[in-house]
Amino acid sequence: MTQWIADLMPHLMLTPILLPMLTAALMLFLREERQRLKLAMNLLSTLLGLGICAYLMRWTSSPASMAVYIPGNWPAPFGIALALDRLTALMLVVTYIVALAALVFSAARWHRAGVHFHSLFQLQLMGLSGAFLTADLFNLFVFFEIMLAASYGLLLHGSGRTRIQAGMHYIAINLAASSLFLIGVSMLYGITGTLNMADLARAIPQVHEADRGLLHAAAGILGTAFLIKAAAWPLNFWLVPGYSAATAPVGALFALMTKVGVYVILRLWTLMFSTEAGLSALFGSSWLILGGMVAMAYGAIGMLGSQRLTHMAGFAAIVSSGTLLAATGFGQNLLTAGLLYYLPSSTMAISALFLIADVVDRWRVDEGSGEPYEDEEAPFLNAELLPTEGFNLDEEEEVLIGRAFPAAAVFVGLSFMGCTLLISGLPPLSGFVGKFAMLSALLNPLGLGTSSGMQAGWTGWAMVALLIVTGLLALVALTRAGIRHFWANPEQSAPSLKVAEGLPIAALLLCCVTMTVQADDIMHFTQRAANALHSPDVYVRAVMGTRPVPAPAQKKAQEAAGPEAAARAAAQAEDAPPVAGISSPSADIAGAASPGRGAAEIETPAQPQERP
C-alpha cells in the first residue's frame, strides 16, 4: 500500500486542489434538503484531504524534499507550475486540520443556517490549497479569487443585518486588494516579462538600473495587496468586524485567511528580494518589520479594550500576523524557523477561541427568556463589594465559597485557559515554544548577529520587547474575560455543549499539545524549511529545471533510435539549465523525477546555521 501511494507522487500533490473542487461540484447537484448527505460528503472529503496532506508533509521530510508538477506539460515559465516543499506541506496540513475542526463544529447547528454552505466550504479549501501550491503569480490570483468568492458567501452564511453590513465592507476591501494585485502583477510582467515565481527570482537581479525604481513600485503595490490580506496596520480595520460577525465555524476557518497573506509575502520576498537579488536585496524589509510591530501593538491594545470574545479572537489574529510579518522582515533563517513553528500554533489557538466564543455567548444568554446577562452586574455583592445579606448561603447560613462546576463548564473553562496560554505565549504549551524560539534567534549573537540579513539594532530590541509586552497584554485581556464569563455569575446554569462542538475544540488544543511534546522534531522540520526559503537557488532550479514528458510518438522514435539515443534524451530532459543571477547551491541536486511524471523532486541543501 505504501509503495502504491509512493508511486503516485508527485501526481498526489494535485489532490488538495482537485478533491475539494470535485466534491463541491457534486454537492451542487444535490438539493438543499439533502443536508445530511452533503455533510457526510464534506466530512469524508476533508478527512481524506487531511490524510493526503499529512502524507505529503511526511514525504517532504524525506531526502526528496521538493516536487514540481506541470499540469499542461509545458516547461516553465511558459506553462502553469505547481511546487511542493516543506513550507507548502506545512500550510496544507494546518489548513485541513482547522477546516476539519470547523466543519465538525458546524455539524451541530450552523451548517443548516443557509444554503450552499458545504459547496462554499469546499471551494474555500480549493482556493487555499491552490494558493499554497502554485508557483505562478497569475495562477495565484486565480486561486485568490476562488478563495475570496467562497469567503463572501461563507461570511454572509446565517444572514442578519450585522453579517450583511460587515460582509459589504469585507467585499469592498478585498475587491480593492484584488485590483492592486492585478496592477502590481501587470507592472511586474511589463518589467521582467514573466510571472513565474522562480523566473522572477532569476530576472530581478538582471533588471536594468533605469527600471529599478519601477520594479520596486510594482513590488510595493503587489505587497500592499498581500498586506491587506495579512492584516497589517493600518490595512486591518476590516478584520475584526468581519470575522466577529461571521458564524463560529466560518470565523475559525477565516483564521487561515490572514496566514495566506503572510505565506505569500514570505514566499515571494525570500525569492524576489533575497540577499542574492543584487541591488534589490532585502527590499522592503524595514517596512515589513515596522508594519508588523505596529500591528502587534495595535492588536494587543485592541484585545485589552475588547469586551466580546469574538473581538478578542479577531485582534489576536492581528497580533499573530504582525508577529509573523515582523519576523519575516529580518530575513534570518533561524528567526524564520521560529516563526514557522509559531504560525500553526497561533492559528489553531485562534480558531479554537472562535469556537469557544460561540459556546460562551450562548451560555451567557438565558435560552428560556432570551435576556442577556449584564457584564457589570454582580448580584452577590453590595455597593461596598461585600457579600449581600442572605444571598448565596448554605444551610448553616454561611457564605458559599464555591460550587461544583458541571462537566461542560469545566471543559469550556479549561479550553479557554489553554487558548489563553497559547495566545499569550506562556509555558508550557507551543505558543511559548514558538515565541522562545524567536527570542532566542533575536538574542543569539551566533545567529542574528553574524548572519547576512537584517541586523538587529534597535528594531531587534523593539521586537524582543513587543513579543513580551503583547503576550502580557493578551494575558491580561483573556484573564479578565475568563473571570467575567466563568466566575462572575455563580447562579449561571450549565452550558449547552454538544459532542460535535466539544470535539473540534479539544482536537485543536490537542494538536497544540502534540506540537509541544514533539517540539524538537517539528523545530528540525521548520529549520530545514527556513533554510530552503533562504536558498532561492533550490526553488529556482527545481521549477525551471522541470522538463515536459515527451509525446508518445517522440518517445517511440527515441527508443527506435537505440538505447544510447534514449538515454541521451532522458539525460537532457533531467538536466536543469543554469540559473542566471542566482548562485549555485552548496549541495548537489538529487532525486529528479523519472520520465513520464512531469515533475522534478529536489533535495534541499543544508545551511551553515542549524539550530542545535
XYZ file of C-alpha atoms in Angstrom:
612
model
C 0.000 0.000 0.000
C 2.805 2.403 0.892
C 4.634 1.634 -2.359
C 1.423 2.193 -4.306
C 0.982 5.616 -2.725
C 4.656 6.442 -3.314
C 4.241 5.592 -6.995
C 1.520 8.241 -7.217
C 3.947 11.008 -6.296
C 4.144 13.705 -7.459
C 0.657 13.413 -9.014
C -0.691 13.170 -5.466
C 0.123 16.842 -4.880
C -2.830 17.735 -7.127
C -5.269 16.134 -4.677
C -5.633 19.106 -2.254
C -6.931 21.122 -5.236
C -8.866 18.534 -7.246
C -10.572 16.768 -4.332
C -12.451 19.816 -2.936
C -13.235 21.035 -6.461
C -14.882 17.735 -7.419
C -16.666 17.461 -4.063
C -18.104 20.979 -4.389
C -19.259 20.249 -7.947
C -21.009 17.035 -6.888
C -22.773 18.711 -3.956
C -24.163 21.425 -6.231
C -26.282 18.723 -7.903
C -27.929 17.846 -4.571
C -30.978 19.657 -3.227
C -30.670 21.651 -0.030
C -32.908 19.137 1.740
C -30.073 16.578 1.491
C -28.091 18.275 4.272
C -27.019 15.042 5.943
C -25.645 13.626 2.715
C -23.814 16.884 1.970
C -22.373 16.908 5.472
C -21.168 13.316 5.097
C -19.570 14.085 1.718
C -17.929 17.207 3.114
C -16.555 15.369 6.139
C -15.261 12.463 4.057
C -13.579 14.755 1.520
C -11.940 16.926 4.188
C -10.765 13.928 6.204
C -9.314 12.301 3.090
C -7.630 15.566 2.143
C -6.076 15.818 5.604
C -4.665 12.304 5.310
C -3.149 13.062 1.899
C -1.664 16.362 3.112
C -0.155 14.579 6.114
C 1.448 12.085 3.725
C 2.761 14.938 1.564
C 4.269 16.547 4.641
C 5.920 13.271 5.575
C 7.175 12.906 2.006
C 8.819 16.337 2.085
C 10.739 15.231 5.181
C 12.432 12.541 3.069
C 15.612 13.195 1.025
C 13.475 14.140 -1.998
C 12.079 17.238 -0.317
C 10.611 19.157 -3.249
C 8.367 18.287 -6.180
C 7.307 20.348 -9.172
C 4.340 19.467 -11.364
C 3.484 20.954 -14.764
C -0.187 20.092 -15.463
C -0.167 21.370 -19.052
C 3.137 19.633 -19.862
C 4.665 22.986 -20.815
C 8.041 23.899 -19.329
C 8.380 26.879 -17.005
C 7.972 29.780 -17.409
C 5.541 29.194 -20.312
C 3.158 26.812 -18.559
C 1.481 26.575 -15.165
C 3.674 25.020 -12.479
C 2.785 23.697 -9.037
C 5.509 23.334 -6.406
C 5.502 21.359 -3.169
C 8.130 21.864 -0.493
C 8.222 21.713 3.305
C 6.586 25.125 3.795
C 3.762 24.306 1.382
C 3.152 20.930 3.039
C 3.066 22.566 6.487
C 0.478 25.120 5.358
C -1.663 22.423 3.727
C -1.734 20.317 6.891
C -2.663 23.312 9.071
C -5.382 24.290 6.585
C -7.031 20.890 6.605
C -6.766 20.495 10.400
C -8.536 23.806 11.005
C -11.058 23.103 8.232
C -11.955 19.691 9.649
C -12.417 21.159 13.135
C -14.626 23.974 11.798
C -16.689 21.529 9.742
C -17.333 19.176 12.672
C -18.352 22.166 14.806
C -20.756 23.356 12.121
C -22.430 19.927 12.100
C -24.061 20.757 15.450
C -26.213 23.582 14.046
C -24.555 26.166 11.829
C -24.396 24.235 8.539
C -28.209 24.466 8.322
C -28.291 28.262 8.732
C -28.040 28.978 4.999
C -27.784 27.489 1.537
C -24.737 26.020 -0.229
C -22.627 26.025 2.933
C -20.849 22.767 2.123
C -20.110 23.659 -1.502
C -18.701 27.041 -0.486
C -16.668 25.351 2.240
C -15.007 23.011 -0.254
C -14.368 25.832 -2.726
C -12.693 27.741 0.072
C -10.417 24.757 0.668
C -9.667 24.579 -3.044
C -8.638 28.253 -3.141
C -6.477 27.961 -0.031
C -4.706 24.825 -1.274
C -4.117 26.287 -4.718
C -2.659 29.477 -3.277
C -0.132 27.430 -1.307
C 0.797 25.102 -4.185
C 1.024 27.452 -7.151
C 4.356 28.666 -8.492
C 2.910 31.319 -10.814
C 1.663 34.804 -9.896
C -1.311 34.885 -12.242
C -2.363 31.414 -11.142
C -2.050 32.723 -7.581
C -4.517 35.494 -8.491
C -6.966 32.893 -9.821
C -6.842 30.865 -6.609
C -7.110 34.056 -4.562
C -10.337 34.940 -6.343
C -11.749 31.431 -5.827
C -10.903 31.676 -2.147
C -12.383 35.178 -1.804
C -15.552 34.383 -3.754
C -16.234 31.443 -1.445
C -15.449 33.551 1.634
C -18.038 36.168 0.590
C -20.771 33.545 0.700
C -19.489 31.991 3.918
C -19.352 35.360 5.686
C -22.997 36.018 4.787
C -23.986 32.500 5.886
C -26.649 32.804 8.574
C -27.856 36.197 7.261
C -28.695 39.007 9.701
C -28.087 42.734 9.450
C -24.703 42.621 11.200
C -23.319 39.973 8.853
C -24.591 41.754 5.763
C -23.112 45.085 6.842
C -19.748 43.537 7.730
C -19.887 41.454 4.548
C -20.265 44.537 2.357
C -17.202 46.126 3.939
C -15.278 42.864 3.616
C -16.167 42.512 -0.070
C -15.269 46.138 -0.847
C -11.811 45.992 0.758
C -10.993 42.660 -0.880
C -12.062 43.920 -4.300
C -9.699 46.843 -3.805
C -6.931 44.425 -2.827
C -7.617 42.333 -5.950
C -7.324 45.456 -8.100
C -3.969 46.282 -6.549
C -2.927 42.665 -7.119
C -3.657 42.955 -10.840
C -1.904 46.307 -11.152
C 1.206 45.009 -9.413
C 1.248 41.810 -11.484
C 0.877 43.773 -14.719
C 3.750 46.076 -13.821
C 5.995 43.154 -12.890
C 5.220 41.412 -16.151
C 5.981 44.564 -18.101
C 9.381 44.884 -16.422
C 10.523 41.255 -16.238
C 8.470 39.562 -18.980
C 7.456 36.682 -16.703
C 5.053 35.814 -13.886
C 6.612 32.510 -12.870
C 7.935 32.938 -9.320
C 11.180 31.101 -9.988
C 11.751 33.007 -13.221
C 11.090 36.279 -11.373
C 13.817 35.396 -8.873
C 16.161 34.807 -11.785
C 15.161 38.004 -13.651
C 15.140 40.578 -10.850
C 18.943 40.759 -10.346
C 19.257 41.461 -14.087
C 16.727 44.332 -14.240
C 18.230 47.458 -15.787
C 19.169 50.197 -13.361
C 16.767 52.631 -15.037
C 13.852 50.241 -14.329
C 14.820 49.504 -10.750
C 12.539 52.185 -9.278
C 9.586 50.966 -11.336
C 10.309 47.410 -10.180
C 10.216 48.483 -6.544
C 6.992 50.402 -7.133
C 5.393 47.313 -8.670
C 6.576 45.189 -5.750
C 5.184 47.775 -3.318
C 1.750 47.759 -4.982
C 1.705 43.975 -5.058
C 2.872 43.816 -1.452
C 0.086 46.189 -0.377
C -2.494 43.750 -1.732
C -0.950 40.928 0.278
C -0.557 43.078 3.395
C -4.292 43.792 3.298
C -4.923 40.062 3.482
C -2.230 39.657 6.139
C -3.994 42.272 8.331
C -1.015 44.619 8.585
C -1.656 48.017 10.144
C -3.318 50.327 9.017
C -4.938 47.988 6.485
C -6.577 45.721 9.064
C -9.591 47.831 10.092
C -11.922 45.406 8.296
C -10.817 42.222 10.031
C -12.353 42.368 13.498
C -15.872 43.471 12.406
C -15.883 40.933 9.574
C -14.523 37.933 11.453
C -16.590 38.559 14.592
C -19.805 38.876 12.544
C -19.271 35.514 10.846
C -20.644 32.314 12.320
C -18.284 30.441 14.635
C -17.052 27.766 12.163
C -16.561 30.394 9.452
C -14.609 32.608 11.853
C -12.412 29.642 12.747
C -11.788 28.963 9.049
C -11.096 32.650 8.415
C -8.226 32.491 10.905
C -6.382 30.850 7.997
C -7.091 33.723 5.604
C -4.615 36.125 7.177
C -1.956 33.401 7.059
C -2.370 33.186 3.280
C -1.170 36.775 3.007
C 1.729 36.040 5.352
C 2.646 32.919 3.367
C 2.677 34.748 0.017
C 4.814 37.570 1.404
C 7.228 35.070 2.940
C 7.430 33.060 -0.285
C 7.771 35.956 -2.733
C 10.016 38.115 -0.561
C 12.546 35.341 0.008
C 12.508 34.541 -3.730
C 12.491 38.008 -5.277
C 14.405 40.038 -2.707
C 16.798 37.606 -1.093
C 20.374 38.538 -0.244
C 21.297 37.405 -3.778
C 18.910 39.835 -5.530
C 21.624 42.364 -6.308
C 20.571 45.997 -5.855
C 17.095 44.886 -4.759
C 18.367 42.674 -1.917
C 16.111 42.817 1.162
C 13.902 45.477 -0.438
C 11.063 46.431 1.912
C 12.499 44.653 4.964
C 12.277 47.765 7.146
C 8.652 48.309 6.166
C 7.791 44.702 6.969
C 9.435 44.961 10.385
C 7.894 48.308 11.332
C 4.461 47.462 9.924
C 4.450 44.116 11.696
C 5.466 45.610 15.027
C 2.796 48.328 14.823
C 0.221 45.618 14.020
C 1.384 43.686 17.093
C 0.881 46.738 19.326
C -2.463 47.597 17.711
C -3.787 44.056 18.122
C -2.663 43.791 21.755
C -4.305 47.120 22.662
C -7.427 46.023 20.801
C -7.587 42.816 22.841
C -7.228 44.838 26.026
C -10.110 47.113 25.032
C -12.474 44.380 23.789
C -15.420 43.011 25.730
C -16.581 40.287 23.349
C -14.621 37.082 22.884
C -15.050 37.161 19.104
C -13.466 40.624 19.021
C -10.596 39.348 21.148
C -10.090 36.452 18.732
C -10.011 38.894 15.805
C -7.432 41.116 17.487
C -5.426 38.009 18.437
C -5.291 37.154 14.715
C -3.845 40.635 14.081
C -1.207 40.127 16.793
C -0.267 36.768 15.251
C 0.012 38.197 11.727
C 2.004 41.189 12.934
C 4.435 38.898 14.730
C 4.942 36.792 11.606
C 5.395 39.801 9.318
C 7.910 41.488 11.607
C 9.905 38.284 11.997
C 9.869 37.778 8.218
C 11.383 41.209 7.614
C 14.640 40.346 9.372
C 15.456 37.799 6.668
C 17.129 35.291 9.029
C 16.809 31.549 8.638
C 16.935 30.931 12.417
C 14.217 33.505 13.064
C 12.168 32.159 10.156
C 12.317 28.672 11.680
C 10.842 30.054 14.903
C 8.030 31.872 13.105
C 7.182 28.738 11.101
C 6.731 26.894 14.404
C 4.689 29.758 15.857
C 2.401 30.013 12.790
C 0.410 26.738 13.131
C 0.240 27.033 16.908
C -1.252 30.534 16.890
C -3.594 29.706 14.005
C -5.118 26.681 15.743
C -5.382 28.554 19.061
C -7.243 31.466 17.442
C -9.562 29.064 15.596
C -10.322 27.295 18.874
C -11.068 30.655 20.530
C -13.631 31.492 17.825
C -15.362 28.169 18.517
C -15.253 28.657 22.294
C -16.692 32.163 21.898
C -19.803 30.726 20.258
C -20.387 28.318 23.154
C -19.788 31.018 25.757
C -22.067 33.530 24.014
C -24.929 31.023 24.049
C -24.148 30.175 27.659
C -24.401 33.804 28.749
C -27.883 34.149 27.239
C -30.780 32.508 29.063
C -32.210 30.309 26.324
C -35.611 30.391 28.002
C -36.062 34.151 28.271
C -33.503 35.357 25.785
C -32.307 38.032 28.230
C -28.553 38.614 28.214
C -26.586 38.650 31.432
C -25.154 42.103 32.093
C -21.385 42.250 32.467
C -21.447 44.952 35.131
C -23.938 43.209 37.392
C -22.591 41.272 40.404
C -25.744 40.161 42.287
C -23.848 38.549 45.152
C -22.042 41.800 46.152
C -23.343 45.070 47.580
C -22.069 48.590 46.905
C -19.111 48.026 49.273
C -18.178 44.850 47.341
C -19.121 42.701 50.325
C -21.421 39.630 50.299
C -25.094 40.623 50.353
C -27.073 39.589 53.423
C -28.950 36.346 52.933
C -27.647 35.773 49.446
C -25.843 32.612 48.359
C -25.865 30.974 51.804
C -25.754 27.313 52.690
C -27.920 25.519 55.293
C -25.793 26.894 58.160
C -26.259 30.462 56.841
C -22.603 30.587 55.817
C -21.464 32.237 52.598
C -20.618 29.684 49.941
C -17.011 29.703 48.780
C -17.795 27.929 45.538
C -19.965 25.394 43.804
C -19.270 22.248 41.856
C -18.989 23.032 38.157
C -20.830 20.919 35.591
C -18.614 18.884 33.273
C -19.456 21.053 30.255
C -18.474 24.213 32.148
C -15.208 22.595 33.252
C -14.390 21.622 29.668
C -15.142 25.092 28.281
C -13.195 26.749 31.109
C -10.127 24.549 30.675
C -10.250 25.021 26.897
C -10.391 28.770 27.357
C -7.441 28.536 29.740
C -5.484 26.585 27.132
C -6.222 29.230 24.484
C -5.078 31.902 26.929
C -1.735 30.161 27.446
C -1.251 29.601 23.709
C -2.138 33.106 22.549
C -0.218 34.914 25.298
C 2.807 32.620 24.842
C 3.055 31.245 28.372
C 4.671 27.889 29.201
C 4.337 25.006 28.831
C 2.384 24.955 25.541
C 3.524 25.502 21.962
C 2.836 29.244 21.977
C 5.675 29.652 24.456
C 7.985 27.387 22.433
C 7.406 29.414 19.264
C 7.994 32.767 20.961
C 11.011 31.431 22.811
C 12.495 30.218 19.516
C 12.080 33.680 18.001
C 13.503 35.377 21.087
C 16.475 33.022 21.022
C 17.152 33.867 17.373
C 16.915 37.588 18.116
C 19.229 37.448 21.137
C 21.674 34.769 19.952
C 24.894 36.511 18.849
C 25.888 33.487 16.739
C 22.580 33.666 14.891
C 21.185 37.066 14.066
C 24.384 38.979 14.806
C 26.561 37.181 12.259
C 24.072 36.330 9.509
C 23.753 38.263 6.278
C 20.182 39.514 6.676
C 18.773 42.500 8.529
C 20.937 43.260 11.565
C 19.238 43.550 14.924
C 19.903 47.094 16.092
C 17.062 48.921 17.791
C 14.471 47.064 15.706
C 15.656 43.745 17.133
C 15.339 45.017 20.695
C 11.930 46.531 19.894
C 10.829 43.163 18.546
C 12.002 41.433 21.713
C 10.098 43.934 23.866
C 6.929 43.615 21.796
C 6.966 39.820 21.911
C 6.957 40.044 25.700
C 4.612 43.029 26.140
C 1.972 41.840 23.670
C 1.928 38.466 25.400
C 1.383 40.216 28.742
C -1.459 42.381 27.377
C -3.101 39.327 25.807
C -2.828 37.504 29.125
C -4.482 40.398 30.999
C -7.297 40.704 28.438
C -8.094 36.987 28.284
C -7.811 36.512 32.055
C -10.227 39.366 32.639
C -12.637 37.875 30.104
C -12.343 34.465 31.754
C -13.161 35.875 35.175
C -16.162 37.749 33.797
C -17.573 34.793 31.870
C -16.792 31.885 34.216
C -16.738 33.320 37.752
C -18.892 36.470 37.814
C -22.271 34.704 37.865
C -22.457 31.881 40.412
C -26.111 31.138 39.566
C -25.401 30.551 35.892
C -26.720 27.263 34.534
C -24.575 24.649 32.808
C -23.631 25.447 29.199
C -25.274 23.598 26.355
C -22.416 21.724 24.697
C -22.804 19.012 22.095
C -20.174 16.411 21.287
C -19.812 17.883 17.795
C -18.919 21.223 19.419
C -16.562 19.975 22.105
C -14.664 17.510 19.912
C -13.138 20.022 17.457
C -12.122 22.379 20.265
C -10.386 19.527 22.053
C -8.760 18.360 18.797
C -7.281 21.796 18.033
C -5.862 22.140 21.535
C -4.578 18.563 21.431
C -2.698 19.395 18.216
C -1.018 22.276 20.061
C -0.121 19.933 22.920
C 1.316 17.476 20.390
C 3.413 20.281 18.920
C 4.783 20.906 22.407
C 5.635 17.255 23.018
C 7.194 16.866 19.563
C 8.810 20.308 19.595
C 12.291 19.015 18.766
C 11.226 17.133 15.634
C 8.973 19.947 14.468
C 11.697 22.549 15.013
C 14.088 20.475 12.908
C 11.425 20.380 10.182
C 10.809 24.140 10.314
C 14.567 24.806 10.366
C 15.032 22.856 7.147
C 12.027 24.659 5.646
C 13.557 28.023 6.623
C 16.922 27.029 5.158
C 15.227 26.192 1.864
C 13.348 29.508 1.858
C 16.576 31.444 2.254
C 18.250 29.413 -0.515
C 16.192 30.535 -3.527
C 18.527 28.735 -5.929
C 16.986 25.403 -4.867
C 13.442 26.530 -5.680
C 14.533 28.186 -8.932
C 16.433 25.144 -10.193
C 13.585 22.824 -9.275
C 10.916 24.807 -11.132
C 12.982 25.916 -14.113
C 14.646 22.523 -14.485
C 11.425 20.546 -14.865
C 11.016 19.183 -18.402
C 7.789 18.093 -20.112
C 7.016 14.429 -20.622
C 7.809 13.521 -24.252
C 4.914 12.725 -26.543
C 4.285 9.018 -27.239
C 5.454 9.336 -30.851
C 8.615 11.166 -29.801
C 9.346 8.639 -27.089
C 8.806 5.771 -29.522
C 11.184 7.378 -32.043
C 13.843 7.761 -29.356
C 13.519 4.114 -28.380
C 13.723 3.056 -32.037
C 16.927 5.062 -32.479
C 18.607 2.845 -29.919
C 19.260 2.755 -26.165
C 22.053 5.319 -26.379
C 19.822 7.948 -28.005
C 17.040 7.282 -25.473
C 19.468 7.600 -22.562
C 20.889 10.832 -24.017
C 17.361 12.329 -24.420
C 16.412 11.363 -20.859
C 19.588 12.924 -19.505
C 18.903 16.160 -21.389
C 15.334 16.235 -20.083
C 16.519 15.958 -16.475
C 19.390 18.432 -16.791
C 18.381 21.811 -15.332
C 19.616 24.923 -17.148
C 21.943 27.332 -15.333
C 20.174 29.994 -13.286
C 21.484 33.444 -14.088
C 21.642 35.834 -11.171
C 21.330 33.103 -8.531
C 24.399 31.373 -7.173
C 24.721 27.608 -7.338
C 23.638 25.656 -4.271
C 26.268 24.278 -1.968
C 24.874 20.768 -2.129
C 24.188 18.556 -5.098
C 20.695 18.411 -6.508
C 19.349 14.895 -6.451
C 16.217 12.891 -6.811
C 14.977 14.079 -10.211
C 11.683 12.519 -11.190
C 11.686 9.744 -13.704
C 10.379 10.486 -17.220
C 6.623 10.287 -17.508
C 5.828 12.117 -14.266
C 6.117 15.671 -15.481
C 7.791 16.742 -12.257
C 11.112 17.162 -10.527
C 11.872 16.241 -6.926
C 14.720 18.268 -5.464
C 16.698 17.852 -2.301
C 17.131 20.944 -0.158
C 20.770 21.696 0.729
C 21.791 22.106 4.336
C 22.544 25.585 5.626
C 25.520 26.609 7.738
C 23.332 27.728 10.627
C 21.381 24.811 12.040
C 19.559 25.068 15.317
C 21.222 22.682 17.783
